[in-house]
Short mmCIF file of C-alpha atoms in Angstrom, two decimals:
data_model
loop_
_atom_site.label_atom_id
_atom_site.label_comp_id
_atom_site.label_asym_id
_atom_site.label_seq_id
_atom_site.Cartn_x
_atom_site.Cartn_y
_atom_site.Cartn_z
CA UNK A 1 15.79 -61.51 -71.75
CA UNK A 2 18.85 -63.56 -71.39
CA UNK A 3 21.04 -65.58 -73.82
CA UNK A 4 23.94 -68.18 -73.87
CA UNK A 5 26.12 -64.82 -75.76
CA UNK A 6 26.15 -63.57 -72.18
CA UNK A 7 24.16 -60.82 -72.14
CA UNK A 8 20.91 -59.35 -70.89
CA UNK A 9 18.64 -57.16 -73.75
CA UNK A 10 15.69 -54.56 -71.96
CA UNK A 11 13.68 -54.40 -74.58
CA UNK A 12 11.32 -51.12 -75.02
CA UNK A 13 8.11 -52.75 -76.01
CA UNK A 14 6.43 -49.53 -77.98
CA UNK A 15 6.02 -48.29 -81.69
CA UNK A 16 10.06 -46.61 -81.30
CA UNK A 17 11.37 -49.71 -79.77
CA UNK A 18 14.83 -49.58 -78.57
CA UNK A 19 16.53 -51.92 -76.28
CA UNK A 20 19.15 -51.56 -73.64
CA UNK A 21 22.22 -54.43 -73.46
CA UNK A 22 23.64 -55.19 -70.52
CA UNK A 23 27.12 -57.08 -70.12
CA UNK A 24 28.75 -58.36 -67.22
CA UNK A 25 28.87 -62.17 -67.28
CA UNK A 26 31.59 -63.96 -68.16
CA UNK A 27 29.55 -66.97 -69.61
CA UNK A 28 26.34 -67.92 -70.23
CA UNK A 29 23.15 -66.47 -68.71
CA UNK A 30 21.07 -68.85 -67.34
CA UNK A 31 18.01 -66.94 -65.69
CA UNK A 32 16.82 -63.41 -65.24
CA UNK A 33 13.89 -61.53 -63.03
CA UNK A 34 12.16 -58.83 -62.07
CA UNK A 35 11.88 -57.39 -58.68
CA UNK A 36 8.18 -57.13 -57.99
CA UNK A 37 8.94 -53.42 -57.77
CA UNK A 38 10.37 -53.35 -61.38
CA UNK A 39 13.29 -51.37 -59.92
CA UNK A 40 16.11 -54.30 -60.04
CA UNK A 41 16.86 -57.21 -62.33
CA UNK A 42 18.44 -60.18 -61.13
CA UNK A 43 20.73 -62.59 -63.49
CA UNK A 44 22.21 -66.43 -62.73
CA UNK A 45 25.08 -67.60 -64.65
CA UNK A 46 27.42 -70.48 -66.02
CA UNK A 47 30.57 -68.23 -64.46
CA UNK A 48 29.08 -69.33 -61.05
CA UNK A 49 27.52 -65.72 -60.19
CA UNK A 50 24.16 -64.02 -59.52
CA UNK A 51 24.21 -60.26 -60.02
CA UNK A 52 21.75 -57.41 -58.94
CA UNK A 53 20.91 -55.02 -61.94
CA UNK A 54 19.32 -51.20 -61.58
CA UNK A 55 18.28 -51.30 -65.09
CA UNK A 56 19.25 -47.81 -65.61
CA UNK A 57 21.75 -46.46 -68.25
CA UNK A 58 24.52 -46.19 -65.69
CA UNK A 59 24.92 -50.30 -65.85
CA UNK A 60 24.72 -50.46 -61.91
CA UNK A 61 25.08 -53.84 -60.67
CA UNK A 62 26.56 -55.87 -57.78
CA UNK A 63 27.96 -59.63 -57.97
CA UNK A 64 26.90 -62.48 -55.76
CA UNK A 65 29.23 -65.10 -54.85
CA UNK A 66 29.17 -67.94 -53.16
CA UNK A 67 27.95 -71.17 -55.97
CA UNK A 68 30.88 -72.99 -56.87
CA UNK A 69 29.40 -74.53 -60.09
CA UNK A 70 26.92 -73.03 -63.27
CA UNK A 71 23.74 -71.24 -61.26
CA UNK A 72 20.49 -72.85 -63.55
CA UNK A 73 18.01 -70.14 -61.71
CA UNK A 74 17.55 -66.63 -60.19
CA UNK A 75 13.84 -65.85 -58.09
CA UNK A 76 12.73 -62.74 -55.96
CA UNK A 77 10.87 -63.57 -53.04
CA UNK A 78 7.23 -61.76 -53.57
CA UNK A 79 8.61 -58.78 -50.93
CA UNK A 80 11.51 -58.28 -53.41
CA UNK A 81 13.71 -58.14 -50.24
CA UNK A 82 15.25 -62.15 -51.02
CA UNK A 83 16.78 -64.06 -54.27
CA UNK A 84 17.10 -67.69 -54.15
CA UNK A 85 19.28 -69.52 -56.52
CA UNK A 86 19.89 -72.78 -57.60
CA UNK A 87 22.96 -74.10 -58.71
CA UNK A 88 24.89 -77.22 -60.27
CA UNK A 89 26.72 -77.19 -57.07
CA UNK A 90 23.47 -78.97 -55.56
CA UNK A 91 22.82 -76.15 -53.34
CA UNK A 92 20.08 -73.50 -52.78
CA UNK A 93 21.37 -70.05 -51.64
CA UNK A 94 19.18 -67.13 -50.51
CA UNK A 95 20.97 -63.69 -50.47
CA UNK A 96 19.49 -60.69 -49.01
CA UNK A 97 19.00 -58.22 -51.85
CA UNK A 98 19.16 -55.16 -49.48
CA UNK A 99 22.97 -55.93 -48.12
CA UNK A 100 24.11 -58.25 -51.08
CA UNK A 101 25.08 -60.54 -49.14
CA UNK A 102 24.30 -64.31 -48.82
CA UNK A 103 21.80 -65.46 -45.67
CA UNK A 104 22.03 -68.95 -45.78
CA UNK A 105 21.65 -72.19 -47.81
CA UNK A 106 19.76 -75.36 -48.28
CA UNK A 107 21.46 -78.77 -48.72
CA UNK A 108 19.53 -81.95 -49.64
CA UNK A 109 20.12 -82.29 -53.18
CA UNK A 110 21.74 -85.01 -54.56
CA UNK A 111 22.48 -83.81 -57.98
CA UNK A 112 22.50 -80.63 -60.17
CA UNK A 113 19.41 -78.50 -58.84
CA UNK A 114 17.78 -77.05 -62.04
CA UNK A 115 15.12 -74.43 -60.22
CA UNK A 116 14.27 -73.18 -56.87
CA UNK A 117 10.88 -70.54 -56.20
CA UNK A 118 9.48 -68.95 -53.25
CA UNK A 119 6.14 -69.41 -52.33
CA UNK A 120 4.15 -66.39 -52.57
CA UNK A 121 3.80 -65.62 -49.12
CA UNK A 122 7.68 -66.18 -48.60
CA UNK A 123 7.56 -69.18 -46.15
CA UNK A 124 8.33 -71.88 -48.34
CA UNK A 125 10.90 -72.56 -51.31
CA UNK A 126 10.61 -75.46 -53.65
CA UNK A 127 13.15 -76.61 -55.70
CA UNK A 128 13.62 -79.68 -57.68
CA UNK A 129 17.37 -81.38 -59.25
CA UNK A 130 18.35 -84.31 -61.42
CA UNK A 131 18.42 -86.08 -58.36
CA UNK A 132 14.41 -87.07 -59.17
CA UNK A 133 13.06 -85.00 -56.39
CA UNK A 134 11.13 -81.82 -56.19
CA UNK A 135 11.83 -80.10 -52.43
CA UNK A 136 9.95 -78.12 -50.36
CA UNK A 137 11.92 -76.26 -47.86
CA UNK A 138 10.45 -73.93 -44.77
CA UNK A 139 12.45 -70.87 -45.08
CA UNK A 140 12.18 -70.19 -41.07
CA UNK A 141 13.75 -73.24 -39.58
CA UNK A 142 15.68 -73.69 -42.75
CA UNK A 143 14.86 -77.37 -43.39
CA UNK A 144 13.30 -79.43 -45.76
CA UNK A 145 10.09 -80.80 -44.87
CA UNK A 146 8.85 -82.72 -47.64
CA UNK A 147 10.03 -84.29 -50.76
CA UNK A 148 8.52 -85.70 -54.06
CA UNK A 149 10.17 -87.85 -56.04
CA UNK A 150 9.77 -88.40 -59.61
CA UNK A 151 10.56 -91.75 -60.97
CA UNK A 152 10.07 -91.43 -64.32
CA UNK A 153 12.86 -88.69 -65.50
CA UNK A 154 13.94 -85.75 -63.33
CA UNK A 155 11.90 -82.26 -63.34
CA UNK A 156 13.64 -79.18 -64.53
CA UNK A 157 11.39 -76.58 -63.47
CA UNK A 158 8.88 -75.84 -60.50
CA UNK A 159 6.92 -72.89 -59.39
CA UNK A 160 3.96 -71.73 -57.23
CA UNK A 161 0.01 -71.31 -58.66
CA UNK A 162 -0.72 -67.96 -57.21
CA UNK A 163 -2.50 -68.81 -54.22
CA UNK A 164 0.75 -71.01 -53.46
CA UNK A 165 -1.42 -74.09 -52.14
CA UNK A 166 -0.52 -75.68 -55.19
CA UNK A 167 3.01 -76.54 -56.98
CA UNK A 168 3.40 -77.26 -60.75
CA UNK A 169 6.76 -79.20 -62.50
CA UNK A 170 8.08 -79.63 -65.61
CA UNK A 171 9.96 -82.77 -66.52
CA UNK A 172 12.19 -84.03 -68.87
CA UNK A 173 10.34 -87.00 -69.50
CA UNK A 174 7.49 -84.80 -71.24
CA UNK A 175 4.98 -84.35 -68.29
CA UNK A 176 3.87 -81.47 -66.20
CA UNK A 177 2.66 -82.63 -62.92
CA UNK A 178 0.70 -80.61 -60.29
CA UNK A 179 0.83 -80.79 -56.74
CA UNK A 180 -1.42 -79.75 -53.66
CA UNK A 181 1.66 -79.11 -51.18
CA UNK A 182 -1.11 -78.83 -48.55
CA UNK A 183 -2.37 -82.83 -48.84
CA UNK A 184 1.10 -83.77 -50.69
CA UNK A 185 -1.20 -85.45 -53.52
CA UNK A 186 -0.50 -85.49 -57.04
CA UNK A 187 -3.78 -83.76 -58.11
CA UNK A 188 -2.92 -84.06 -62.32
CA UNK A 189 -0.18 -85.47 -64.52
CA UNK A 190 -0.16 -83.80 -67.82
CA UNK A 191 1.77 -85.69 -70.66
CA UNK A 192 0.84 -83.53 -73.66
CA UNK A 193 4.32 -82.57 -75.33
CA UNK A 194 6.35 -84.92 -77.45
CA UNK A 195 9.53 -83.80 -75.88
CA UNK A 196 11.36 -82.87 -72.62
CA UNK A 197 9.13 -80.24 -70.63
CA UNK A 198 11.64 -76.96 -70.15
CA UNK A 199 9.53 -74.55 -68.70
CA UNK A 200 6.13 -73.23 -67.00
CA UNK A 201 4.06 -70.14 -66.04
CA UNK A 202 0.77 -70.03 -64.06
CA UNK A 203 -1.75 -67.60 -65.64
CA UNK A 204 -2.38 -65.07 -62.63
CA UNK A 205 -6.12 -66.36 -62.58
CA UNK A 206 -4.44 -69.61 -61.60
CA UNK A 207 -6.58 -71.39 -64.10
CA UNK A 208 -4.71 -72.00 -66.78
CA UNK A 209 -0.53 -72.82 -67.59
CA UNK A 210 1.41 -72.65 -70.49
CA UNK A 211 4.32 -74.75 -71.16
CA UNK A 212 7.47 -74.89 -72.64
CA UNK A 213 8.56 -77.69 -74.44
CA UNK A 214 11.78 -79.27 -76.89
CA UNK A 215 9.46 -79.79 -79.26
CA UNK A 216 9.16 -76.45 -80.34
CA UNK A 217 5.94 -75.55 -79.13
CA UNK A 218 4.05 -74.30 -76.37
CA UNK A 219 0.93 -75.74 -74.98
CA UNK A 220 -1.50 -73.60 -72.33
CA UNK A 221 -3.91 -76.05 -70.31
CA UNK A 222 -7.12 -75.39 -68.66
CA UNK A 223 -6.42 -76.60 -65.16
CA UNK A 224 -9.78 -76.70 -63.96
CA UNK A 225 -11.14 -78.18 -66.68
CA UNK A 226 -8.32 -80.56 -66.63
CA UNK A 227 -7.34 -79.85 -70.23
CA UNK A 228 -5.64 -78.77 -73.04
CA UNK A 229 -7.02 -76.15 -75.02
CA UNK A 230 -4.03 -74.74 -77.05
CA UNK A 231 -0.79 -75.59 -79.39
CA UNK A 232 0.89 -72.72 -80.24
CA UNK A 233 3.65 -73.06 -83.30
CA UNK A 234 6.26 -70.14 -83.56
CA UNK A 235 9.61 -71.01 -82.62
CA UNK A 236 12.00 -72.99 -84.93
CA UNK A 237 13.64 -75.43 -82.03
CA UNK A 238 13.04 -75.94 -78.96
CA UNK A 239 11.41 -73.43 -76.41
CA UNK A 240 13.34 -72.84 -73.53
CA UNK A 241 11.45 -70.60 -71.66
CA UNK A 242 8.17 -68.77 -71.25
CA UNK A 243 6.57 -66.42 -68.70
CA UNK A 244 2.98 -64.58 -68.54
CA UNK A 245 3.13 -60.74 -67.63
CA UNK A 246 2.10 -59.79 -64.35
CA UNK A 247 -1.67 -58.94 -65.38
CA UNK A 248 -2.03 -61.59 -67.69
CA UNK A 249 -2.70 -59.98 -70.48
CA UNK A 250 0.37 -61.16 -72.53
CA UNK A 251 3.12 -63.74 -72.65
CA UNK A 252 6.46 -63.98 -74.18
CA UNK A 253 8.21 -67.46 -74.86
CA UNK A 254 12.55 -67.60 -76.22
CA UNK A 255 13.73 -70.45 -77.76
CA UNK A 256 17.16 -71.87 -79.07
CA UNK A 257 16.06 -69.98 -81.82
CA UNK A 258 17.20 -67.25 -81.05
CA UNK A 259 14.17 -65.30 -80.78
CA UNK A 260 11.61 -63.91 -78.13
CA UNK A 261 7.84 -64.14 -79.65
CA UNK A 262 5.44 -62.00 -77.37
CA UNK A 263 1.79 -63.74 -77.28
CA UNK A 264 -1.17 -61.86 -77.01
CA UNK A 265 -3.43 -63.75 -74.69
CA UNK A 266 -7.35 -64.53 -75.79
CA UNK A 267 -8.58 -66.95 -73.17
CA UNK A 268 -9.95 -65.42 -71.06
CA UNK A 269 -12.05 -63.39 -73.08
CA UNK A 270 -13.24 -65.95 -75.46
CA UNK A 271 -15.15 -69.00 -74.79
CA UNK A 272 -12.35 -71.71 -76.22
CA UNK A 273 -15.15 -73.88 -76.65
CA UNK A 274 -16.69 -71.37 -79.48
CA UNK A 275 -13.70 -71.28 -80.86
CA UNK A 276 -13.06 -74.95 -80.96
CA UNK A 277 -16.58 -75.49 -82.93
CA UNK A 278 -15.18 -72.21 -85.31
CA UNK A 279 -11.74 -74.62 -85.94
CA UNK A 280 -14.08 -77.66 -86.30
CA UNK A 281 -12.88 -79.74 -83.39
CA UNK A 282 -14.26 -80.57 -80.50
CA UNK A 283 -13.12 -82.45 -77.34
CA UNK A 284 -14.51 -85.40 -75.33
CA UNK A 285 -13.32 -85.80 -72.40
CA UNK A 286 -15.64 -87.32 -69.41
CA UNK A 287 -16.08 -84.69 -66.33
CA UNK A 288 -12.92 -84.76 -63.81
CA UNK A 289 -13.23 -83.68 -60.21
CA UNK A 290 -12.37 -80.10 -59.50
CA UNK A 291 -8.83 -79.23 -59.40
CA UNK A 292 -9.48 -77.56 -55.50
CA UNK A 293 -11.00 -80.95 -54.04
CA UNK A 294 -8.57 -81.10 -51.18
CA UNK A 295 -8.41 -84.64 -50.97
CA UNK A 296 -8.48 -85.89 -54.70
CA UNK A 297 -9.46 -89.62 -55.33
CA UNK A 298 -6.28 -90.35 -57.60
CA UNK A 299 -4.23 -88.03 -59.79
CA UNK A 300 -5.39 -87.80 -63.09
CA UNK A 301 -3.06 -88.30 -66.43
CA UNK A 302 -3.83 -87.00 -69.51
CA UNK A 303 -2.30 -88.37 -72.55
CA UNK A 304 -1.63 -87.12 -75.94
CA UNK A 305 -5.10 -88.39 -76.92
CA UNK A 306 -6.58 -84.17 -75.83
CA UNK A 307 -6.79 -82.52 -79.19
CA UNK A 308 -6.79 -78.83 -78.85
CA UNK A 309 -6.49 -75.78 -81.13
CA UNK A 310 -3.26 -75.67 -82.72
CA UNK A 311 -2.52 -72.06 -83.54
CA UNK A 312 0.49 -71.21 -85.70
CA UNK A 313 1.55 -67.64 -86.67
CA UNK A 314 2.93 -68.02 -89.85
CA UNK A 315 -0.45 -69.21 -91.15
CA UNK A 316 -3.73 -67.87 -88.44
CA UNK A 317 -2.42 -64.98 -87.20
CA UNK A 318 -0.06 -62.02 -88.56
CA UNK A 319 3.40 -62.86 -87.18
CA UNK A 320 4.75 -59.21 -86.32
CA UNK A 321 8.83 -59.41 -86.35
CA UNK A 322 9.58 -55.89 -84.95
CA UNK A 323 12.17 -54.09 -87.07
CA UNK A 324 15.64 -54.50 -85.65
CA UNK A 325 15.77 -51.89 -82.42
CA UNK A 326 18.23 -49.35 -81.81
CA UNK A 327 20.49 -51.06 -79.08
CA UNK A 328 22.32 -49.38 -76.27
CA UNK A 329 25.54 -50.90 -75.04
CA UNK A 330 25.80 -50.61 -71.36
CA UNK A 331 28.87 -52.36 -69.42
CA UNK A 332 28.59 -52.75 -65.50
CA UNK A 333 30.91 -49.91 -64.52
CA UNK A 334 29.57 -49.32 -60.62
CA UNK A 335 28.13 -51.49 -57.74
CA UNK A 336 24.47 -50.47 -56.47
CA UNK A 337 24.45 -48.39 -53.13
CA UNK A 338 22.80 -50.14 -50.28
#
């Protein structure tokens, strides 16, 4: 996890949990990822950096210059050998994680770019700014070869559905809007959350996403049934971020809050439609076209009108706070060997 008090915290998710804190950043951290390996962590930050992390107790980690204003977002390419960032600065920079050294970077942006993924097969980046526009860039020829705009506020996050045919966005005027990248049509337009849209995850299954939203909830939506099945309660503020683990199994969501709640996921075991008859509600909504109909007959938009299950953890489930863990200070004292 990251925080605005500059750290990173590698938490120890057992019974003994411990966690290991890493410091390095002069401000804010913005972003932090895995390597698909697990073997390095990556970090952006308001002091204009991206650093490489061994998350080892010897606090090994090398800085990556080059942004000239706050960096909003750190990714790993899917070969773990690339990082792309995205940066205030309105640039995109990709940095080779093997030499620690920048490659190149994208310019289109008109404004502060809040987010910038790879695709999963590494050929394509999208990014998207407060310039209204969601990118997509081919990495080989280093150009940007298509561009969405959004009209009605400006998105502040993007990503890939695992198959990468498909792009999802967040926005800050409350919507989530999803893409087909391949047909450039806006296949469904989500506007479920009362508040500005900070964050998304894809489920691994590709089937369902879970949101992140200033109104202090999170929201996971059935994407090929083209609805909302969930409203989860926990965090007192908004939710900044939220991410699924890699098999699925779990998800963990941090808010201004201050706190990181870790989500056991039930979906896809249980039929949600049993358990909306259990909780008494029910949902009509008339049958949508599949969400892999290449060519779509209009987008679809969903309005707050979807009831779904709203689960909150002070009151249906047991709400485990783990006891505070013992924490390891660890201060960047060497730079990673190449």
């Amino acid at each position: 996890t990251c925080s605005v008090d500059r750290l990173l915290i590698l938490w120890k998710l057992r019974t003994q949990c411990s966690a290991y804190r890493f410091s390095g950043h002069a401000e804010a951290v913005t972003s932090v990822e895995f390597s698909p390996d697990g073997r390095v962590l990556a970090s952006a930050s308001q002091d204009h950096t991206v650093r490489l992390w061994i998350p080892c107790i010897h606090g090994e980690s090398s800085v990556l210059k080059g942004h000239t204003a706050s960096v909003r977002s750190v990714s790993f390419s899917h070969d773990g050998y690339s990082v792309v960032s995205a940066s205030n600065d309105k640039l995109i920079k990709i940095w080779s994680v093997c030499y620690q050294r920048l490659l190149f970077t994208l310019f289109q942006h008109t404004g502060w770019v809040c987010c910038a993924k790879f695709s999963p097969d590494g050929r394509i980046i999208a990014s998207c700014g407060e310039d209204k526009s969601i990118k997509i860039w081919d990495t080989r020829n280093k150009i940007c070869i298509n561009t969405f705009s959004d009209y009605e506020g400006f998105p502040t996050f993007v990503d890939f559905n695992p198959s990468g045919t498909c792009i999802a966005s967040a926005g800050s005027n409350n919507t989530v809007k999803l893409w087909d990248i391949r047909t450039n049509k806006l296949l469904q337009h989500f506007k479920v959350h009362r508040a500005g849209v900070n964050c998304i995850s894809f489920h691994p299954s590709g089937n369902y996403l879970i949101t992140a939203s200033s109104d202090g909830t999170l929201k996971i939506l059935d994407l090929l049934g083209e609805r909302l099945i969930y409203t989860l309660h926990g965090h007192k503020g908004p939710v900044l971020c939220v991410a699924f683990s890699k098999g699925g199994e779990n998800f963990a969501s941090g808010g201004v809050d201050a706190q990181v709640l870790l989500w056991k996921t039930n979906f896809d075991t249980l039929d949600y439609e049993e358990v909306l008859e259990h909780n008494f509600r029910r949902t009509h909504i008339d049958d949508p076209p599949h969400l892999l109909d290449v060519y779509p007959r209009s987008c679809h938009f969903h309005d707050e009108k979807i009831t779904s299950i709203e689960v909150d953890p002070a009151f249906d489930v047991p709400d485990t706070q783990t006891p505070d863990p013992v924490i390891i200070d660890i201060r960047t004292s060497s730079y990673i060997s190449t």
